[in-house]
mmCIF file of C-alpha atoms in Angstrom:
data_model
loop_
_atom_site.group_PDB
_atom_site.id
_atom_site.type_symbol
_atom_site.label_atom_id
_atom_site.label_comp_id
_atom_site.label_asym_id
_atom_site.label_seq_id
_atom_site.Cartn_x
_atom_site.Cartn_y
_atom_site.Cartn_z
ATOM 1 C CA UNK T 1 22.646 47.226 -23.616
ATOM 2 C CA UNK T 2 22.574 43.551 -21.964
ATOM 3 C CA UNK T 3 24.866 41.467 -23.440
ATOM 4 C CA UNK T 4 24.194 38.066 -24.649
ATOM 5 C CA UNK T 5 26.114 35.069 -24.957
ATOM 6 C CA UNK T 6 25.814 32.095 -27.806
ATOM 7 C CA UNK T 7 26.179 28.919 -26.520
ATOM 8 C CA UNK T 8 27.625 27.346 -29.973
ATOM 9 C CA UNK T 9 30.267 29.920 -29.920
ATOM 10 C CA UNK T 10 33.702 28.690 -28.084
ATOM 11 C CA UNK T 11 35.307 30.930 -25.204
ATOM 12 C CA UNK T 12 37.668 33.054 -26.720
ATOM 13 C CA UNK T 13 41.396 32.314 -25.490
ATOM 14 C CA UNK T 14 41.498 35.895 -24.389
ATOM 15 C CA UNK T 15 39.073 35.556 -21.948
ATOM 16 C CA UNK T 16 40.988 32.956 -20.133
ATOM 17 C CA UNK T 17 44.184 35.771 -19.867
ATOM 18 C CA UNK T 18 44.595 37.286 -16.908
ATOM 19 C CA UNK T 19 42.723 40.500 -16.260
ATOM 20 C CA UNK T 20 46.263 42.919 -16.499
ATOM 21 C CA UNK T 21 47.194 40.738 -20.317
ATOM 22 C CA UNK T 22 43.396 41.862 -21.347
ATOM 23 C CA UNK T 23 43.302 44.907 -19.453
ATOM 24 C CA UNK T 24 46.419 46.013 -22.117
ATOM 25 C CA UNK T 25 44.882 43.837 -24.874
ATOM 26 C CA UNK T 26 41.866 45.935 -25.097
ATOM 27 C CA UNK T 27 43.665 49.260 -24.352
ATOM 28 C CA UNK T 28 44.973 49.087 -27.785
ATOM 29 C CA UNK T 29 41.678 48.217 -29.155
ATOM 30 C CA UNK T 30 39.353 51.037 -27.749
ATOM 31 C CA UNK T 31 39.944 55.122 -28.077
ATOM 32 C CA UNK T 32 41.697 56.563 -25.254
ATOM 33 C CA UNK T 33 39.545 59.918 -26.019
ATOM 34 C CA UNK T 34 35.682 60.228 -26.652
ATOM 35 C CA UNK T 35 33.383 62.561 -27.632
ATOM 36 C CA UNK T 36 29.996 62.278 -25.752
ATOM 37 C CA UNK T 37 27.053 64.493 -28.018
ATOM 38 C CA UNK T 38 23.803 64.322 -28.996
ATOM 39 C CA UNK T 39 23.305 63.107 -32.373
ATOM 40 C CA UNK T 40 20.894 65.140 -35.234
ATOM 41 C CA UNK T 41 19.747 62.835 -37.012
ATOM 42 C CA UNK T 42 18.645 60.371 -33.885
ATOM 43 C CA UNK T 43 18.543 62.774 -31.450
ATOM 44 C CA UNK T 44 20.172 60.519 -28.974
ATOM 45 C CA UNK T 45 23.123 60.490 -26.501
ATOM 46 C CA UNK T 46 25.930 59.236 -28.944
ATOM 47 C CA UNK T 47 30.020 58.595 -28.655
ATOM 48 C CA UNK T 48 32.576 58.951 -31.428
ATOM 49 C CA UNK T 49 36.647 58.532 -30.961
ATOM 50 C CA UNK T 50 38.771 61.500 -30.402
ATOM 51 C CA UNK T 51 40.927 62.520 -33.582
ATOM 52 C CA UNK T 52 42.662 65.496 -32.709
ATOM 53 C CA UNK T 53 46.559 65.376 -32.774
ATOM 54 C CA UNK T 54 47.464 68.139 -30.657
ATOM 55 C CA UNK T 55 46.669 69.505 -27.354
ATOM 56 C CA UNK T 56 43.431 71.581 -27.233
ATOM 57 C CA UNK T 57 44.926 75.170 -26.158
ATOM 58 C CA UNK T 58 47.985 74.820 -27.878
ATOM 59 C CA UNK T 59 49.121 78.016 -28.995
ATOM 60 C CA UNK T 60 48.973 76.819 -32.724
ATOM 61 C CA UNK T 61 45.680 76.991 -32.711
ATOM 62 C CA UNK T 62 44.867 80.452 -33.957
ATOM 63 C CA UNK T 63 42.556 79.064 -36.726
ATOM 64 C CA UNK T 64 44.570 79.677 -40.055
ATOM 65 C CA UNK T 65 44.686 75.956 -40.475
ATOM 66 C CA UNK T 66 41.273 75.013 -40.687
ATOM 67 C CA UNK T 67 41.296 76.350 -44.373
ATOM 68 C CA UNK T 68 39.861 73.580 -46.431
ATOM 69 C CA UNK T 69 40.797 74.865 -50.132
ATOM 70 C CA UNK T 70 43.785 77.029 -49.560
ATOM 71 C CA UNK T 71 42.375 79.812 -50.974
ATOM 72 C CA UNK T 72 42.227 82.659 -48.506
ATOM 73 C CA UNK T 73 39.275 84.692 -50.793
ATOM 74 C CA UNK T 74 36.936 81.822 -51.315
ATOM 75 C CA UNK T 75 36.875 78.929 -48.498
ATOM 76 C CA UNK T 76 33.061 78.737 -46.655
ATOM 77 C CA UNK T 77 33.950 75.638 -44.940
ATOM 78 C CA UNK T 78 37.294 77.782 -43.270
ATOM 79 C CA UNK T 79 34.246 80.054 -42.040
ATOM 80 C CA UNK T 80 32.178 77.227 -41.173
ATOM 81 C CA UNK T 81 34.900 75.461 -39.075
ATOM 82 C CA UNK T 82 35.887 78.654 -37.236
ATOM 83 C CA UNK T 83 32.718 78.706 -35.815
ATOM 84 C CA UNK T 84 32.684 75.116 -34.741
ATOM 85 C CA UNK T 85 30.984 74.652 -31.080
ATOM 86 C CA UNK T 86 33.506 71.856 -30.975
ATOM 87 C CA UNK T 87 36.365 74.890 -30.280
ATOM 88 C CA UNK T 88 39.866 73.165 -31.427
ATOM 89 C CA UNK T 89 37.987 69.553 -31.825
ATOM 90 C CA UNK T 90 36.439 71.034 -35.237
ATOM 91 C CA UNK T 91 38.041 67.997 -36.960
ATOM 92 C CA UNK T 92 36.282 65.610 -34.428
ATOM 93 C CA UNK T 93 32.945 67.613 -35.124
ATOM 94 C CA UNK T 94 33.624 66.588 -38.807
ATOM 95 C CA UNK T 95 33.819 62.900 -38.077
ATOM 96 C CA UNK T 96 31.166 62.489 -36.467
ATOM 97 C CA UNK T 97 29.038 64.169 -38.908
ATOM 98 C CA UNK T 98 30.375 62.582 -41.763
ATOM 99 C CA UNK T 99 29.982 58.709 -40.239
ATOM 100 C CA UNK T 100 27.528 56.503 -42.431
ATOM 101 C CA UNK T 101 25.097 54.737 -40.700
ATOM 102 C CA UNK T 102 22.747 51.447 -41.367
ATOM 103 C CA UNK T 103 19.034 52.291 -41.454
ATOM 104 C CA UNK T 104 18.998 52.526 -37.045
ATOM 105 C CA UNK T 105 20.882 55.522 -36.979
ATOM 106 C CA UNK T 106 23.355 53.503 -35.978
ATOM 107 C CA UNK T 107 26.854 54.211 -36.930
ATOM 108 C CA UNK T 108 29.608 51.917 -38.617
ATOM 109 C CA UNK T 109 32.159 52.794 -36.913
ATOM 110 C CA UNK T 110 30.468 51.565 -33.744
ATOM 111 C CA UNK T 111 30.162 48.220 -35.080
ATOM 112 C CA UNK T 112 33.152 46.962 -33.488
ATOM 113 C CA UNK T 113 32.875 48.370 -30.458
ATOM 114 C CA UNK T 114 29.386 47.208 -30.028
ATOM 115 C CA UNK T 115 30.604 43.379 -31.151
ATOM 116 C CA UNK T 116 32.790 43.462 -28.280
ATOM 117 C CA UNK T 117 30.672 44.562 -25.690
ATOM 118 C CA UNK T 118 28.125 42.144 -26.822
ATOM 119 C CA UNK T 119 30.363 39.053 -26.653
ATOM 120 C CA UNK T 120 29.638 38.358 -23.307
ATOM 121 C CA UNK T 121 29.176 39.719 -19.982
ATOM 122 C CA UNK T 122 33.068 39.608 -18.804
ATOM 123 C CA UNK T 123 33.924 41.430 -21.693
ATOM 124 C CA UNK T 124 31.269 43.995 -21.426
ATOM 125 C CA UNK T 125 31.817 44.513 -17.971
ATOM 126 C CA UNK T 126 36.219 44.837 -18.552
ATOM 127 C CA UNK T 127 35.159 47.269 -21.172
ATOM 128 C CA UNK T 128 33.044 49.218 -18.684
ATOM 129 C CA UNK T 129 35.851 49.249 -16.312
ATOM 130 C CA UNK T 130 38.505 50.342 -18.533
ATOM 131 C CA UNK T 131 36.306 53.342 -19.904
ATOM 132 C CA UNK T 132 35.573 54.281 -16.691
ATOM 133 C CA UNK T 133 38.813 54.386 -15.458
ATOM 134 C CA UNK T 134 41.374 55.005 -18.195
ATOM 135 C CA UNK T 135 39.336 57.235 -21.252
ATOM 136 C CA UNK T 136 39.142 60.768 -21.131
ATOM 137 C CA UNK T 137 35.322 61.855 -22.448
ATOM 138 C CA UNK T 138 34.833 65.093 -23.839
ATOM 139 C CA UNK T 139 31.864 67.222 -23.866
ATOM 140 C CA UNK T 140 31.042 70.299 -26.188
ATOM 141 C CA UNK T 141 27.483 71.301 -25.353
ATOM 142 C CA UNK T 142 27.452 71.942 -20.714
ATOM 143 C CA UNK T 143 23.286 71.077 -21.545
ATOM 144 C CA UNK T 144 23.801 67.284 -21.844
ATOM 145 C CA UNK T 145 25.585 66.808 -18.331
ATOM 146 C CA UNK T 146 22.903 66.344 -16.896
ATOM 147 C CA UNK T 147 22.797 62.868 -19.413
ATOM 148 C CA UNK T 148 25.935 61.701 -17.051
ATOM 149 C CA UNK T 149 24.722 61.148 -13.896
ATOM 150 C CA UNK T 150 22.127 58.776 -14.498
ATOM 151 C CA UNK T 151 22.992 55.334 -13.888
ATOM 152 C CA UNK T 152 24.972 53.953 -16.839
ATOM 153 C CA UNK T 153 28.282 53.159 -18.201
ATOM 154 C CA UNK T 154 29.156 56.861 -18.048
ATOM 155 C CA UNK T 155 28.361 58.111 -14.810
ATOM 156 C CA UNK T 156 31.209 56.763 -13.058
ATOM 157 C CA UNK T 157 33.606 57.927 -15.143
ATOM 158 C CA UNK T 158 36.630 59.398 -13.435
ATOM 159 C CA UNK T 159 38.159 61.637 -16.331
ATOM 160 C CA UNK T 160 35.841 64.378 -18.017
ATOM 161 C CA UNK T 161 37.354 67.537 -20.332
ATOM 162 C CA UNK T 162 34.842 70.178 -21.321
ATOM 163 C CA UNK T 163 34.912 72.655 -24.551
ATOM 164 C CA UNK T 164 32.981 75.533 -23.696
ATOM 165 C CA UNK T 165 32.037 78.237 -26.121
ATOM 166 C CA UNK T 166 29.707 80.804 -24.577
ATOM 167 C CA UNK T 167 27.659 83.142 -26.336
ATOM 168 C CA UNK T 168 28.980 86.314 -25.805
ATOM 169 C CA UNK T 169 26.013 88.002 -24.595
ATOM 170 C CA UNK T 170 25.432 84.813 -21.849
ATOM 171 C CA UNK T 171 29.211 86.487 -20.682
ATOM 172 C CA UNK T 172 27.607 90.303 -20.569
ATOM 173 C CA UNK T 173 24.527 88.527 -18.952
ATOM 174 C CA UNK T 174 26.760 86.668 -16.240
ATOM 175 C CA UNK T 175 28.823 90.457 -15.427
ATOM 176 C CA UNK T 176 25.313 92.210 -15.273
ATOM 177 C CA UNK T 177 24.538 89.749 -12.437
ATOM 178 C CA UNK T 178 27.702 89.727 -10.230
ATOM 179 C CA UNK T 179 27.588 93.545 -10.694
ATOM 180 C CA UNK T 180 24.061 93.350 -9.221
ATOM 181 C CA UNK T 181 25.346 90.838 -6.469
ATOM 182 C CA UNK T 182 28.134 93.466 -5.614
ATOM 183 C CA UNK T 183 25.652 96.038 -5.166
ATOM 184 C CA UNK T 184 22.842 93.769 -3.630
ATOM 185 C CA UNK T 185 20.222 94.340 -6.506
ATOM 186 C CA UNK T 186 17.822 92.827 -7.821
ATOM 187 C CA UNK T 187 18.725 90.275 -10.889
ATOM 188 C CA UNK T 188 18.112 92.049 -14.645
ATOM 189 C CA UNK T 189 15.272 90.299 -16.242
ATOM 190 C CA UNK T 190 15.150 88.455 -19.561
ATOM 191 C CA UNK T 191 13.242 90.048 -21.930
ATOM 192 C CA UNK T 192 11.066 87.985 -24.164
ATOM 193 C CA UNK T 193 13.401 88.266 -27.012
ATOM 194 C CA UNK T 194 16.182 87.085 -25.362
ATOM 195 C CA UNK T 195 14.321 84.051 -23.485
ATOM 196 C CA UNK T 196 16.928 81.420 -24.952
ATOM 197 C CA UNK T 197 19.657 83.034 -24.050
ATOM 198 C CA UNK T 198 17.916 83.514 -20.154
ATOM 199 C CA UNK T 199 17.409 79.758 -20.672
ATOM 200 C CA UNK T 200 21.224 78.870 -21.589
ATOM 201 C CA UNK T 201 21.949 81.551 -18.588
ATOM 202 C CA UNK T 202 20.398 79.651 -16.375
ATOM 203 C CA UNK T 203 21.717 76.344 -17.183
ATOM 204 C CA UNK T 204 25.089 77.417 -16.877
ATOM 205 C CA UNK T 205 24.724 78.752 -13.568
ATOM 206 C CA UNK T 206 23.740 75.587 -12.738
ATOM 207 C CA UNK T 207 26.920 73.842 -14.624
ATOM 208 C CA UNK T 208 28.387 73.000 -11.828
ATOM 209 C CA UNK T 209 25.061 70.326 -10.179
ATOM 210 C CA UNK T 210 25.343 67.273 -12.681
ATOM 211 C CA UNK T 211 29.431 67.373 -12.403
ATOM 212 C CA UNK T 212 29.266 67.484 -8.617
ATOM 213 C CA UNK T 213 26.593 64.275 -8.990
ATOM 214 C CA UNK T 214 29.745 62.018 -10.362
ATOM 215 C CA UNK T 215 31.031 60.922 -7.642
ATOM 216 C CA UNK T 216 33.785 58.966 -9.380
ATOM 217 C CA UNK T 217 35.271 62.171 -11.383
ATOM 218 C CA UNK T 218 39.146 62.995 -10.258
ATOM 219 C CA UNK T 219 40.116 64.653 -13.165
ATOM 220 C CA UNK T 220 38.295 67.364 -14.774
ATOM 221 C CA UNK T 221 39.597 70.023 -17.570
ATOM 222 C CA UNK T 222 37.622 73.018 -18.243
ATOM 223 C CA UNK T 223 38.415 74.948 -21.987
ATOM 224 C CA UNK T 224 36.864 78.327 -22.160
ATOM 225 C CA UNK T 225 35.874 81.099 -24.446
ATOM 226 C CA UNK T 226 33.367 83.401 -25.966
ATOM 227 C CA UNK T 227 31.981 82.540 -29.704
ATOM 228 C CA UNK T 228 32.827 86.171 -30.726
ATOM 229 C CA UNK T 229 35.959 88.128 -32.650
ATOM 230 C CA UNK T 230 36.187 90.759 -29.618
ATOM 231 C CA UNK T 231 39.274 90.402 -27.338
ATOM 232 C CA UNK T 232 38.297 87.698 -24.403
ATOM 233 C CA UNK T 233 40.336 90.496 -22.340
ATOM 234 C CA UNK T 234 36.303 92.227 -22.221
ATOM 235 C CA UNK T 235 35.169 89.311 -20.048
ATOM 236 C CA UNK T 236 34.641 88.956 -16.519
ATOM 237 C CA UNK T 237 36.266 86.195 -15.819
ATOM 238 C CA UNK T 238 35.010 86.124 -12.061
ATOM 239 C CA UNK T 239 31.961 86.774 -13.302
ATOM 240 C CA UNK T 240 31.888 83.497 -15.895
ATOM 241 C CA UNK T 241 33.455 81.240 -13.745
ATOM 242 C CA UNK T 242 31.634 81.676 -10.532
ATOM 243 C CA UNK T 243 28.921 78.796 -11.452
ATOM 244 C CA UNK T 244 32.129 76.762 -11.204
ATOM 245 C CA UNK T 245 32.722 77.720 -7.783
ATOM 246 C CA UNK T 246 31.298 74.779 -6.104
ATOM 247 C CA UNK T 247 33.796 72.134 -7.752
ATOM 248 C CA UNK T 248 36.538 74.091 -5.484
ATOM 249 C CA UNK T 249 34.669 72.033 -2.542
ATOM 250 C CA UNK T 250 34.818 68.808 -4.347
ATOM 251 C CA UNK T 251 37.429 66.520 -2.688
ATOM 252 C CA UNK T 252 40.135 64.662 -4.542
ATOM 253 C CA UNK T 253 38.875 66.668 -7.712
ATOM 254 C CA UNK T 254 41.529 67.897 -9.654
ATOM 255 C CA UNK T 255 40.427 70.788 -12.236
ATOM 256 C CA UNK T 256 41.941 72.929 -14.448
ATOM 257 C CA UNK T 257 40.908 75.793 -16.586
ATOM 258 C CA UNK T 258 41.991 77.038 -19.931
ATOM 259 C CA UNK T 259 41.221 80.196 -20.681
ATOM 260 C CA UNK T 260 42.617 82.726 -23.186
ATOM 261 C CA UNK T 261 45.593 84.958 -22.920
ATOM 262 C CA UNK T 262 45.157 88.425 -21.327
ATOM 263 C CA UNK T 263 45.504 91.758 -23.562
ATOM 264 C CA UNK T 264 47.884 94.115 -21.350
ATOM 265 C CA UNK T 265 46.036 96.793 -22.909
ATOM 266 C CA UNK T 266 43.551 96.217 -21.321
ATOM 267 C CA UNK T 267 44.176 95.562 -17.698
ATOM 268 C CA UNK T 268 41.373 97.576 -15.411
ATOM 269 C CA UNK T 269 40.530 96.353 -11.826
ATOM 270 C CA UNK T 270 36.906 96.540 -13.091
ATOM 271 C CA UNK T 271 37.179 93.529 -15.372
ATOM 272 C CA UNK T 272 37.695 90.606 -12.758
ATOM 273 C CA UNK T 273 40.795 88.809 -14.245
ATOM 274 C CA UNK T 274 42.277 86.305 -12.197
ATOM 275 C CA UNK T 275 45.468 87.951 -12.769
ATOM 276 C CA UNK T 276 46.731 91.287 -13.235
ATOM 277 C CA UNK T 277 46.802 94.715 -11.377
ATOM 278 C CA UNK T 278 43.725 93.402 -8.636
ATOM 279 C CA UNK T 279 46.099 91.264 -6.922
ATOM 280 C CA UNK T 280 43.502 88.636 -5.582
ATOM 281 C CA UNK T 281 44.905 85.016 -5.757
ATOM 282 C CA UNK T 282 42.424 82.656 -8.007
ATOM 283 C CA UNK T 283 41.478 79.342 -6.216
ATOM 284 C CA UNK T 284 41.369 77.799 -10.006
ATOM 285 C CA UNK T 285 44.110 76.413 -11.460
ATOM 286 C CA UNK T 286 44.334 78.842 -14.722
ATOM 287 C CA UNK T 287 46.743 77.645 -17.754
ATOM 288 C CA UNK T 288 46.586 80.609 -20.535
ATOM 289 C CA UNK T 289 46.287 79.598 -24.823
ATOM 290 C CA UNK T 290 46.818 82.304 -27.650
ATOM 291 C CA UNK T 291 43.299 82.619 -28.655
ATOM 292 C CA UNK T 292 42.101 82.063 -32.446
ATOM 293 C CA UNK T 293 42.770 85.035 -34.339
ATOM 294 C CA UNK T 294 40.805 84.049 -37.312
ATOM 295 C CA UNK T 295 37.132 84.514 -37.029
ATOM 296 C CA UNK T 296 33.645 84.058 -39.258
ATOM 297 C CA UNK T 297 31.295 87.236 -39.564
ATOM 298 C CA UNK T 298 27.721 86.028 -40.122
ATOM 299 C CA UNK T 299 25.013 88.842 -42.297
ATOM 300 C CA UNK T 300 21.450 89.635 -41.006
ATOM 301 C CA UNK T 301 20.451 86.407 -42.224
ATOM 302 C CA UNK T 302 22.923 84.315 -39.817
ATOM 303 C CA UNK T 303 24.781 83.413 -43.131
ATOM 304 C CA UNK T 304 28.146 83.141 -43.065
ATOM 305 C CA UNK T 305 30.252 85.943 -45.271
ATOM 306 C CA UNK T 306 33.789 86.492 -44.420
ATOM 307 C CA UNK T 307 36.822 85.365 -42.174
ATOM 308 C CA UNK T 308 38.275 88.258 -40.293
ATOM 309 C CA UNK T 309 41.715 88.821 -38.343
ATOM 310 C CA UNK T 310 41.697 89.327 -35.053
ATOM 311 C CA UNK T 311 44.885 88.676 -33.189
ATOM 312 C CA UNK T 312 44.358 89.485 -29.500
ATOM 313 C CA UNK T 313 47.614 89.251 -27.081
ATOM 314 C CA UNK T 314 50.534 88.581 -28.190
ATOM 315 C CA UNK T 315 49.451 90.270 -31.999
ATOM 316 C CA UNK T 316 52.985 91.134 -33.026
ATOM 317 C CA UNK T 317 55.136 87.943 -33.934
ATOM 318 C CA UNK T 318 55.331 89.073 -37.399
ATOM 319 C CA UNK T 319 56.946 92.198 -36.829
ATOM 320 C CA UNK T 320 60.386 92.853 -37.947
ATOM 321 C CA UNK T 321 61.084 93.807 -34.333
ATOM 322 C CA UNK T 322 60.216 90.969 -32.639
ATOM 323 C CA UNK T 323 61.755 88.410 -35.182
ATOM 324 C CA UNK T 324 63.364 85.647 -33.789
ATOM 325 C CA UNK T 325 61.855 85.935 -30.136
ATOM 326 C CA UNK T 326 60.656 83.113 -28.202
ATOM 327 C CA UNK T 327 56.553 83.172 -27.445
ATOM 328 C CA UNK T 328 57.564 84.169 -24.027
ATOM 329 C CA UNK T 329 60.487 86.771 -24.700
ATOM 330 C CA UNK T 330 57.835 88.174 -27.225
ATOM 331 C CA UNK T 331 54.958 88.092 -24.592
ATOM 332 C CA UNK T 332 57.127 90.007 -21.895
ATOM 333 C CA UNK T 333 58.340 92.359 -24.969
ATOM 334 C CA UNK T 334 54.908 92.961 -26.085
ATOM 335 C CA UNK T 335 53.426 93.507 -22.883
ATOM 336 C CA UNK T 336 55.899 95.837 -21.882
ATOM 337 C CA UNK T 337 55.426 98.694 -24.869
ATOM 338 C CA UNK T 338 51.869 97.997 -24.038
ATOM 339 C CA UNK T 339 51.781 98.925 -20.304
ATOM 340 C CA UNK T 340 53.916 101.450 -21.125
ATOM 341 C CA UNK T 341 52.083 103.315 -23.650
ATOM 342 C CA UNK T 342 54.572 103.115 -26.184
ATOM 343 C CA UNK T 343 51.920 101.142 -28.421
ATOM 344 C CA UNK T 344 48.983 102.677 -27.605
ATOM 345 C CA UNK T 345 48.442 104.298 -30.670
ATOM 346 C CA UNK T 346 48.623 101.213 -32.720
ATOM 347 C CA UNK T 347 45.790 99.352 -33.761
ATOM 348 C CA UNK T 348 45.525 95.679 -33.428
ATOM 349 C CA UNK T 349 44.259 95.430 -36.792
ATOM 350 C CA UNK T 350 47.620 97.282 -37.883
ATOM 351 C CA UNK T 351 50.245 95.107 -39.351
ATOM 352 C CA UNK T 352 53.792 96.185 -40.567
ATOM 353 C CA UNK T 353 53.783 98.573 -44.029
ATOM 354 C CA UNK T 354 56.234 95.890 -45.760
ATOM 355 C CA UNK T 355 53.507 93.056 -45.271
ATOM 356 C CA UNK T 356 52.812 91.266 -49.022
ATOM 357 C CA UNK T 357 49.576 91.056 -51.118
ATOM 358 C CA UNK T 358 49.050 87.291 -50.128
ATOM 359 C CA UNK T 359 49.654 87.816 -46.300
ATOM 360 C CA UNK T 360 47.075 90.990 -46.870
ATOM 361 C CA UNK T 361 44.330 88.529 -48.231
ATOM 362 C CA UNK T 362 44.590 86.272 -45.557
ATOM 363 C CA UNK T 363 44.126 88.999 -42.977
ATOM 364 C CA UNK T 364 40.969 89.848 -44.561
ATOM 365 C CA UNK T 365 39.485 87.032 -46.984
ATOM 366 C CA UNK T 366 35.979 87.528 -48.136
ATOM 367 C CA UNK T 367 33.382 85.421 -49.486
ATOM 368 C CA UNK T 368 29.817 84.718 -50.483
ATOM 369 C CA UNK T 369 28.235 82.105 -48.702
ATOM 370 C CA UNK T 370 25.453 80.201 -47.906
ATOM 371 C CA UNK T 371 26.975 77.703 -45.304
#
């Protein structure tokens, strides 16, 4: 993109400001917070503004309001967005998707953006600089990194936040290899059926080579989890995260890693959590989210059919015994019965005998779709 300058046109007065006056002039005019994916229809490297309005992680985020129709028994877009690869940026996935575009493949809402950049070269290069330095670009598919690091107007960037939703087989594949480390075996093969997921194996044990390649990154946010309704609490963490390893080494990088909440049930040595009865110390910096309790079952046919509950830990807020408890009184409640066997009979599909015929739908909507 080489930008070109008319000689009819007059210099526009805010050139002439000093840098800090257009510095803050075009902070309010460009996203803060970008989306960096490849487009389907051009199949190119594409951008689109950031719409969420809440923190990815927040422990809202359990799903329920991603219904589109309100109906709990018939709503195949809820089922579609649940299964968004965007994770909590489902609405941003939308967006994009939705844009209009002239006859390119190039979309309107870039328009502006583009004008600017094109203006002339001071402008294109204080854009440059400002995206560089002050945006935050988000990436949903770890495949396209390796897009970054070629030279560009992204691959100095110096803020970078990843939503990662792994397959949870490429999770079982990742603990069937340290398990074979541990006991210095050979590596389990592929077999043909499963080549893709070897392939997506493989390029997220190598997740870790394009982000080390930008040199310019400082800031670096890592959102985790598995695409499937079973309690993350069945995950080797160590296991998953060791492709990450390597950013550990990277100086003045400053990374963080969201993964979900733990199930006390659960808690075995065995399982690799960076917290619990093991007692080794994680060199990540680990911040914990209520995972999304609402989740889309697909048939034979990879069509989707039916939202499902599945509240992992904490699972009890709606119990007349924990009413009116803070998240964390009810997290140290919770986890207490559980370590203590008092709920172990109790099924986390179970929900209190007084619950209503609505609240009993949306536990278990079901629909026909096609989607």
């Amino acid at each position: 993109m080489e930008p070109t300058m008319n000689s009819q046109h007059k210099r526009s007065p805010v050139l002439n400001a000093p840098y800090d006056i257009r510095r803050a002039i075009l902070l309010n005019l460009l996203p803060q917070e970008i989306h960096i994916y490849i487009d389907h229809y051009t199949k190119r490297l594409c951008m689109t503004p950031c719409v969420l309005r809440k923190c990815p992680g927040s422990d809202q985020d359990t799903g329920f309001d991603r219904r589109d129709t309100g109906k709990f028994d018939n709503d195949p877009m809820w089922a579609k967005r649940l299964n968004s690869s965007w994770g909590p940026h489902w609405t941003c996935e939308e967006v994009a998707q939705s844009e209009l575009r002239d006859i390119k493949g190039v979309k309107k809402s870039c328009y502006a953006f583009l004008a600017l950049m094109r203006m002339c070269k001071q402008m294109f290069n204080d854009i440059v600089d400002l995206l560089r330095h002050e945006t935050t670009f988000y990436v949903t598919d770890f495949r396209i990194l390796d897009s970054l690091t070629t030279p560009g107007i992204l691959w100095k960037i110096r803020r970078l936040s990843l939503i990662i939703r792994l397959p949870l087989l490429l999770c079982k594949a990742m603990e069937d290899m340290e398990e074979a480390r541990i006991a210095n075996a050979s590596t389990p093969a592929f077999s043909e059926e499963r080549i893709e997921l070897g392939m997506r194996t493989i390029a997220w044990m190598k997740v870790s080579s394009p982000l080390t390649r930008l040199q310019k990154l400082r800031i670096l946010d890592i959102w985790i989890d598995h695409n499937d309704k079973q309690s993350w609490s069945i995950i080797h963490e160590r296991a998953v995260l060791r492709p990450l390893e390597p950013l550990l080494e990277v100086p003045e990088l400053q990374m963080v890693i969201n993964l979900p909440k733990l199930h006390p049930r659960w808690e075995m040595k065995s399982k690799g959590w960076f917290y619990g009865e093991d007692g080794k110390p994680s060199r990540f910096r680990i911040c914990r989210r209520r995972r999304q309790e609402f989740h889309a079952e697909k048939d034979e046919l990879d069509r989707l059919t039916c939202v499902t509950l599945e509240a992992d830990f904490p699972s009890m807020r709606d119990w007349p015994e924990f009413e009116g408890l803070t998240e964390e009184e009810l997290e140290e409640k919770e986890g207490r019965l559980w370590r203590e066997g008092k709920l172990g009979h109790v099924s986390p599909r179970q929900w209190p005998d007084n619950e209503t015929l609505e609240s009993s739908i949306r536990f278990r909507p079901s629909f026909a779709s096609n989607v």
